[in-house]
Amino acid sequence: MEQIQETITNLGITIVIGIISLIGAYAVKFITQLTAKAKEQTTLIKNDNMTFLIREAMERINQVSKTVVTSIEQTTAKELREMVKDGEIEKEEIEKLGQKAFDEVVKVCNNEKQYLSKWITNVDGYIQNVIEQKVFELKQETKPEQGLM
């Protein structure tokens, strides 16, 4: 009888230890899954933040380019076109305005340019394209006889 009680006690202890081990294994699995989910969420948040910052930098370059192109058109380009028309200067002077616009945009948006260089291999080309787009848009908004750069 004593031997049966001892066997039953040992069997009970073995079963309890097995159940505790099983619960521990499920707890470890659950914690591992939670950790993986947390890492995934953190990655998504980081990606969302990066996407937001990239969009903000691109929008800032877009806005500054529009301001610079409009400003050059209002202050310089019209006069230079008239001077070219009158033969006082060469057409290349007007073409230099594109470089002036680029330099001004880069001066104002230097931080954005540096940030975007992590994801865009030719940020200068991107900025030049944005400036050209703004020139085109301004041309569309103005009368045909006024022309631009």
Tab-separated table of N, CA and C in Angstrom, residues 24-140:
chain	number	residue	atom	x	y	z
A	24	GLY	N	4.692	26.517	-19.340
A	24	GLY	CA	5.891	27.333	-19.576
A	24	GLY	C	6.214	27.429	-21.059
A	25	ALA	N	6.100	26.309	-21.776
A	25	ALA	CA	6.370	26.304	-23.217
A	25	ALA	C	5.382	27.199	-23.957
A	26	TYR	N	4.095	27.107	-23.585
A	26	TYR	CA	3.098	27.976	-24.217
A	26	TYR	C	3.360	29.455	-23.886
A	27	ALA	N	3.773	29.715	-22.653
A	27	ALA	CA	4.081	31.098	-22.257
A	27	ALA	C	5.260	31.635	-23.078
A	28	VAL	N	6.296	30.824	-23.248
A	28	VAL	CA	7.455	31.247	-24.048
A	28	VAL	C	7.034	31.490	-25.491
A	29	LYS	N	6.209	30.599	-26.036
A	29	LYS	CA	5.730	30.772	-27.415
A	29	LYS	C	4.924	32.060	-27.536
A	30	PHE	N	4.036	32.304	-26.574
A	30	PHE	CA	3.200	33.501	-26.582
A	30	PHE	C	4.062	34.762	-26.485
A	31	ILE	N	5.045	34.758	-25.596
A	31	ILE	CA	5.945	35.908	-25.432
A	31	ILE	C	6.755	36.128	-26.703
A	32	THR	N	7.206	35.058	-27.338
A	32	THR	CA	7.957	35.168	-28.590
A	32	THR	C	7.088	35.786	-29.683
A	33	GLN	N	5.833	35.359	-29.759
A	33	GLN	CA	4.913	35.919	-30.745
A	33	GLN	C	4.646	37.401	-30.468
A	34	LEU	N	4.457	37.744	-29.200
A	34	LEU	CA	4.244	39.151	-28.852
A	34	LEU	C	5.465	40.000	-29.202
A	35	THR	N	6.638	39.467	-28.948
A	35	THR	CA	7.871	40.192	-29.275
A	35	THR	C	7.986	40.398	-30.785
A	36	ALA	N	7.690	39.371	-31.556
A	36	ALA	CA	7.736	39.491	-33.017
A	36	ALA	C	6.724	40.515	-33.506
A	37	LYS	N	5.526	40.488	-32.931
A	37	LYS	CA	4.490	41.453	-33.315
A	37	LYS	C	4.924	42.877	-32.959
A	38	ALA	N	5.523	43.043	-31.796
A	38	ALA	CA	5.992	44.367	-31.377
A	38	ALA	C	7.093	44.864	-32.316
A	39	LYS	N	8.009	43.972	-32.708
A	39	LYS	CA	9.067	44.356	-33.647
A	39	LYS	C	8.466	44.756	-34.995
A	40	GLU	N	7.478	44.003	-35.446
A	40	GLU	CA	6.806	44.312	-36.713
A	40	GLU	C	6.123	45.671	-36.645
A	41	GLN	N	5.434	45.937	-35.551
A	41	GLN	CA	4.751	47.217	-35.380
A	41	GLN	C	5.767	48.366	-35.334
A	42	THR	N	6.882	48.132	-34.649
A	42	THR	CA	7.930	49.154	-34.577
A	42	THR	C	8.483	49.446	-35.963
A	43	THR	N	8.694	48.411	-36.769
A	43	THR	CA	9.179	48.593	-38.129
A	43	THR	C	8.171	49.379	-38.958
A	44	LEU	N	6.890	49.047	-38.820
A	44	LEU	CA	5.853	49.778	-39.553
A	44	LEU	C	5.820	51.245	-39.144
A	45	ILE	N	5.950	51.498	-37.850
A	45	ILE	CA	5.957	52.887	-37.371
A	45	ILE	C	7.169	53.625	-37.935
A	46	LYS	N	8.331	52.981	-37.909
A	46	LYS	CA	9.532	53.607	-38.460
A	46	LYS	C	9.346	53.887	-39.949
A	47	ASN	N	8.778	52.918	-40.685
A	47	ASN	CA	8.541	53.112	-42.115
A	47	ASN	C	7.548	54.244	-42.361
A	48	ASP	N	6.501	54.315	-41.540
A	48	ASP	CA	5.527	55.403	-41.664
A	48	ASP	C	6.193	56.752	-41.404
A	49	ASN	N	7.040	56.794	-40.384
A	49	ASN	CA	7.741	58.038	-40.069
A	49	ASN	C	8.682	58.431	-41.205
A	50	MET	N	9.414	57.451	-41.753
A	50	MET	CA	10.312	57.751	-42.865
A	50	MET	C	9.532	58.230	-44.074
A	51	THR	N	8.430	57.555	-44.372
A	51	THR	CA	7.598	57.958	-45.501
A	51	THR	C	7.084	59.374	-45.296
A	52	PHE	N	6.639	59.672	-44.092
A	52	PHE	CA	6.156	61.017	-43.787
A	52	PHE	C	7.266	62.050	-43.984
A	53	LEU	N	8.454	61.754	-43.474
A	53	LEU	CA	9.561	62.705	-43.598
A	53	LEU	C	9.997	62.886	-45.053
A	54	ILE	N	9.987	61.802	-45.816
A	54	ILE	CA	10.335	61.908	-47.242
A	54	ILE	C	9.312	62.773	-47.958
A	55	ARG	N	8.041	62.517	-47.706
A	55	ARG	CA	6.986	63.324	-48.339
A	55	ARG	C	7.089	64.790	-47.942
A	56	GLU	N	7.365	65.039	-46.675
A	56	GLU	CA	7.508	66.421	-46.202
A	56	GLU	C	8.687	67.111	-46.896
A	57	ALA	N	9.804	66.416	-47.029
A	57	ALA	CA	10.972	67.001	-47.685
A	57	ALA	C	10.670	67.294	-49.154
A	58	MET	N	10.007	66.367	-49.818
A	58	MET	CA	9.663	66.569	-51.229
A	58	MET	C	8.668	67.717	-51.388
A	59	GLU	N	7.714	67.812	-50.487
A	59	GLU	CA	6.725	68.894	-50.548
A	59	GLU	C	7.389	70.239	-50.303
A	60	ARG	N	8.337	70.283	-49.386
A	60	ARG	CA	9.055	71.543	-49.112
A	60	ARG	C	9.839	71.983	-50.353
A	61	ILE	N	10.526	71.050	-50.992
A	61	ILE	CA	11.257	71.377	-52.224
A	61	ILE	C	10.282	71.865	-53.282
A	62	ASN	N	9.139	71.225	-53.378
A	62	ASN	CA	8.101	71.615	-54.333
A	62	ASN	C	7.633	73.043	-54.077
A	63	GLN	N	7.330	73.362	-52.833
A	63	GLN	CA	6.843	74.698	-52.482
A	63	GLN	C	7.904	75.768	-52.708
A	64	VAL	N	9.128	75.480	-52.277
A	64	VAL	CA	10.208	76.458	-52.441
A	64	VAL	C	10.497	76.679	-53.924
A	65	SER	N	10.464	75.604	-54.713
A	65	SER	CA	10.697	75.737	-56.152
A	65	SER	C	9.659	76.643	-56.790
A	66	LYS	N	8.417	76.472	-56.403
A	66	LYS	CA	7.356	77.330	-56.952
A	66	LYS	C	7.593	78.789	-56.577
A	67	THR	N	7.938	79.028	-55.337
A	67	THR	CA	8.199	80.390	-54.882
A	67	THR	C	9.378	81.000	-55.633
A	68	VAL	N	10.464	80.241	-55.779
A	68	VAL	CA	11.660	80.745	-56.448
A	68	VAL	C	11.381	81.024	-57.920
A	69	VAL	N	10.728	80.094	-58.609
A	69	VAL	CA	10.427	80.280	-60.034
A	69	VAL	C	9.531	81.502	-60.228
A	70	THR	N	8.526	81.638	-59.399
A	70	THR	CA	7.629	82.791	-59.502
A	70	THR	C	8.389	84.086	-59.242
A	71	SER	N	9.240	84.067	-58.246
A	71	SER	CA	10.018	85.254	-57.909
A	71	SER	C	10.955	85.650	-59.052
A	72	ILE	N	11.651	84.686	-59.621
A	72	ILE	CA	12.567	84.979	-60.734
A	72	ILE	C	11.780	85.507	-61.925
A	73	GLU	N	10.641	84.915	-62.175
A	73	GLU	CA	9.820	85.379	-63.288
A	73	GLU	C	9.400	86.828	-63.067
A	74	GLN	N	8.996	87.143	-61.869
A	74	GLN	CA	8.511	88.491	-61.587
A	74	GLN	C	9.630	89.532	-61.575
A	75	THR	N	10.820	89.153	-61.135
A	75	THR	CA	11.887	90.145	-60.954
A	75	THR	C	12.891	90.204	-62.099
A	76	THR	N	13.142	89.076	-62.781
A	76	THR	CA	14.259	89.041	-63.716
A	76	THR	C	13.897	88.584	-65.121
A	77	ALA	N	13.180	87.494	-65.215
A	77	ALA	CA	12.976	86.832	-66.505
A	77	ALA	C	12.298	87.734	-67.532
A	78	LYS	N	11.280	88.463	-67.123
A	78	LYS	CA	10.573	89.329	-68.076
A	78	LYS	C	11.522	90.363	-68.678
A	79	GLU	N	12.320	90.984	-67.821
A	79	GLU	CA	13.258	91.995	-68.304
A	79	GLU	C	14.283	91.387	-69.251
A	80	LEU	N	14.805	90.214	-68.896
A	80	LEU	CA	15.807	89.576	-69.747
A	80	LEU	C	15.227	89.192	-71.098
A	81	ARG	N	13.978	88.704	-71.139
A	81	ARG	CA	13.359	88.352	-72.419
A	81	ARG	C	13.243	89.594	-73.313
A	82	GLU	N	12.871	90.691	-72.696
A	82	GLU	CA	12.772	91.940	-73.464
A	82	GLU	C	14.145	92.343	-74.005
A	83	MET	N	15.171	92.172	-73.194
A	83	MET	CA	16.520	92.530	-73.624
A	83	MET	C	17.001	91.618	-74.748
A	84	VAL	N	16.644	90.322	-74.680
A	84	VAL	CA	16.999	89.388	-75.751
A	84	VAL	C	16.263	89.782	-77.022
A	85	LYS	N	14.999	90.094	-76.868
A	85	LYS	CA	14.178	90.504	-78.017
A	85	LYS	C	14.765	91.752	-78.688
A	86	ASP	N	15.285	92.665	-77.866
A	86	ASP	CA	15.864	93.899	-78.396
A	86	ASP	C	17.312	93.714	-78.846
A	87	GLY	N	17.863	92.509	-78.652
A	87	GLY	CA	19.229	92.230	-79.073
A	87	GLY	C	20.287	92.769	-78.127
A	88	GLU	N	19.928	93.160	-76.931
A	88	GLU	CA	20.879	93.723	-75.979
A	88	GLU	C	21.715	92.658	-75.285
A	89	ILE	N	21.169	91.446	-75.112
A	89	ILE	CA	21.920	90.354	-74.485
A	89	ILE	C	21.623	89.056	-75.229
A	90	GLU	N	22.427	88.048	-74.958
A	90	GLU	CA	22.252	86.735	-75.587
A	90	GLU	C	21.216	85.906	-74.830
A	91	LYS	N	20.649	84.935	-75.520
A	91	LYS	CA	19.628	84.066	-74.939
A	91	LYS	C	20.186	83.235	-73.769
A	92	GLU	N	21.487	83.017	-73.753
A	92	GLU	CA	22.105	82.227	-72.694
A	92	GLU	C	21.878	82.849	-71.312
A	93	GLU	N	21.705	84.166	-71.274
A	93	GLU	CA	21.448	84.846	-69.996
A	93	GLU	C	20.149	84.341	-69.364
A	94	ILE	N	19.167	84.105	-70.206
A	94	ILE	CA	17.896	83.569	-69.692
A	94	ILE	C	18.101	82.138	-69.198
A	95	GLU	N	18.914	81.378	-69.926
A	95	GLU	CA	19.157	79.994	-69.527
A	95	GLU	C	19.883	79.913	-68.187
A	96	LYS	N	20.647	80.933	-67.852
A	96	LYS	CA	21.340	80.965	-66.561
A	96	LYS	C	20.353	81.072	-65.395
A	97	LEU	N	19.158	81.512	-65.683
A	97	LEU	CA	18.159	81.632	-64.618
A	97	LEU	C	17.812	80.274	-64.012
A	98	GLY	N	17.889	79.241	-64.828
A	98	GLY	CA	17.623	77.894	-64.312
A	98	GLY	C	18.624	77.521	-63.234
A	99	GLN	N	19.888	77.847	-63.457
A	99	GLN	CA	20.915	77.570	-62.448
A	99	GLN	C	20.703	78.434	-61.210
A	100	LYS	N	20.302	79.673	-61.430
A	100	LYS	CA	20.018	80.567	-60.300
A	100	LYS	C	18.877	79.993	-59.455
A	101	ALA	N	17.837	79.518	-60.116
A	101	ALA	CA	16.702	78.920	-59.397
A	101	ALA	C	17.165	77.698	-58.609
A	102	PHE	N	17.956	76.856	-59.242
A	102	PHE	CA	18.465	75.654	-58.576
A	102	PHE	C	19.270	76.038	-57.338
A	103	ASP	N	20.175	76.988	-57.496
A	103	ASP	CA	21.018	77.410	-56.370
A	103	ASP	C	20.181	77.943	-55.216
A	104	GLU	N	19.160	78.711	-55.519
A	104	GLU	CA	18.306	79.263	-54.463
A	104	GLU	C	17.509	78.176	-53.751
A	105	VAL	N	16.976	77.228	-54.516
A	105	VAL	CA	16.210	76.131	-53.905
A	105	VAL	C	17.119	75.297	-53.005
A	106	VAL	N	18.314	74.979	-53.478
A	106	VAL	CA	19.244	74.181	-52.674
A	106	VAL	C	19.654	74.943	-51.417
A	107	LYS	N	19.848	76.237	-51.540
A	107	LYS	CA	20.227	77.051	-50.374
A	107	LYS	C	19.141	76.984	-49.296
A	108	VAL	N	17.893	77.107	-49.712
A	108	VAL	CA	16.788	77.091	-48.752
A	108	VAL	C	16.497	75.681	-48.254
A	109	CYS	N	16.630	74.702	-49.127
A	109	CYS	CA	16.222	73.326	-48.806
A	109	CYS	C	17.422	72.393	-48.611
A	110	ASN	N	18.503	72.891	-48.098
A	110	ASN	CA	19.696	72.062	-47.953
A	110	ASN	C	19.459	70.858	-47.041
A	111	ASN	N	18.753	71.056	-45.919
A	111	ASN	CA	18.463	69.929	-45.021
A	111	ASN	C	17.620	68.866	-45.717
A	112	GLU	N	16.609	69.307	-46.459
A	112	GLU	CA	15.757	68.371	-47.188
A	112	GLU	C	16.567	67.618	-48.235
A	113	LYS	N	17.461	68.326	-48.906
A	113	LYS	CA	18.308	67.698	-49.927
A	113	LYS	C	19.175	66.608	-49.293
A	114	GLN	N	19.776	66.931	-48.171
A	114	GLN	CA	20.622	65.942	-47.492
A	114	GLN	C	19.803	64.735	-47.038
A	115	TYR	N	18.606	64.972	-46.519
A	115	TYR	CA	17.752	63.873	-46.064
A	115	TYR	C	17.343	62.978	-47.234
A	116	LEU	N	16.919	63.608	-48.338
A	116	LEU	CA	16.467	62.828	-49.494
A	116	LEU	C	17.600	62.062	-50.156
A	117	SER	N	18.836	62.515	-49.978
A	117	SER	CA	19.967	61.836	-50.624
A	117	SER	C	20.139	60.406	-50.116
A	118	LYS	N	19.520	60.077	-48.986
A	118	LYS	CA	19.561	58.704	-48.481
A	118	LYS	C	18.708	57.773	-49.337
A	119	TRP	N	17.691	58.334	-50.015
A	119	TRP	CA	16.750	57.510	-50.773
A	119	TRP	C	16.739	57.824	-52.266
A	120	ILE	N	17.166	59.005	-52.645
A	120	ILE	CA	17.189	59.384	-54.058
A	120	ILE	C	18.646	59.551	-54.456
A	121	THR	N	19.079	58.811	-55.457
A	121	THR	CA	20.495	58.852	-55.827
A	121	THR	C	20.898	60.161	-56.481
A	122	ASN	N	19.980	60.827	-57.185
A	122	ASN	CA	20.301	62.080	-57.862
A	122	ASN	C	19.330	63.164	-57.397
A	123	VAL	N	19.558	63.673	-56.207
A	123	VAL	CA	18.669	64.690	-55.649
A	123	VAL	C	18.751	65.970	-56.476
A	124	ASP	N	19.947	66.307	-56.965
A	124	ASP	CA	20.075	67.506	-57.801
A	124	ASP	C	19.189	67.398	-59.038
A	125	GLY	N	19.204	66.249	-59.673
A	125	GLY	CA	18.340	66.031	-60.835
A	125	GLY	C	16.872	66.140	-60.470
A	126	TYR	N	16.521	65.601	-59.312
A	126	TYR	CA	15.132	65.692	-58.846
A	126	TYR	C	14.741	67.157	-58.674
A	127	ILE	N	15.603	67.941	-58.030
A	127	ILE	CA	15.297	69.359	-57.795
A	127	ILE	C	15.178	70.094	-59.128
A	128	GLN	N	16.071	69.803	-60.055
A	128	GLN	CA	15.996	70.448	-61.373
A	128	GLN	C	14.690	70.103	-62.075
A	129	ASN	N	14.267	68.869	-61.966
A	129	ASN	CA	12.998	68.463	-62.575
A	129	ASN	C	11.810	69.172	-61.935
A	130	VAL	N	11.857	69.336	-60.617
A	130	VAL	CA	10.777	70.047	-59.933
A	130	VAL	C	10.738	71.499	-60.412
A	131	ILE	N	11.901	72.110	-60.545
A	131	ILE	CA	11.966	73.498	-61.019
A	131	ILE	C	11.395	73.590	-62.432
A	132	GLU	N	11.779	72.665	-63.302
A	132	GLU	CA	11.244	72.658	-64.665
A	132	GLU	C	9.729	72.487	-64.662
A	133	GLN	N	9.244	71.643	-63.771
A	133	GLN	CA	7.797	71.451	-63.653
A	133	GLN	C	7.127	72.755	-63.239
A	134	LYS	N	7.724	73.468	-62.313
A	134	LYS	CA	7.143	74.730	-61.850
A	134	LYS	C	7.178	75.787	-62.958
A	135	VAL	N	8.233	75.801	-63.752
A	135	VAL	CA	8.294	76.716	-64.892
A	135	VAL	C	7.157	76.387	-65.854
A	136	PHE	N	6.974	75.100	-66.150
A	136	PHE	CA	5.906	74.673	-67.048
A	136	PHE	C	4.544	75.088	-66.501
A	137	GLU	N	4.317	74.837	-65.207
A	137	GLU	CA	3.030	75.199	-64.599
A	137	GLU	C	2.800	76.707	-64.667
A	138	LEU	N	3.852	77.482	-64.429
A	138	LEU	CA	3.713	78.933	-64.491
A	138	LEU	C	3.427	79.381	-65.919
A	139	LYS	N	4.037	78.706	-66.888
A	139	LYS	CA	3.758	79.014	-68.299
A	139	LYS	C	2.295	78.758	-68.618
A	140	GLN	N	1.753	77.687	-68.064
A	140	GLN	CA	0.356	77.351	-68.317
A	140	GLN	C	-0.592	78.375	-67.704
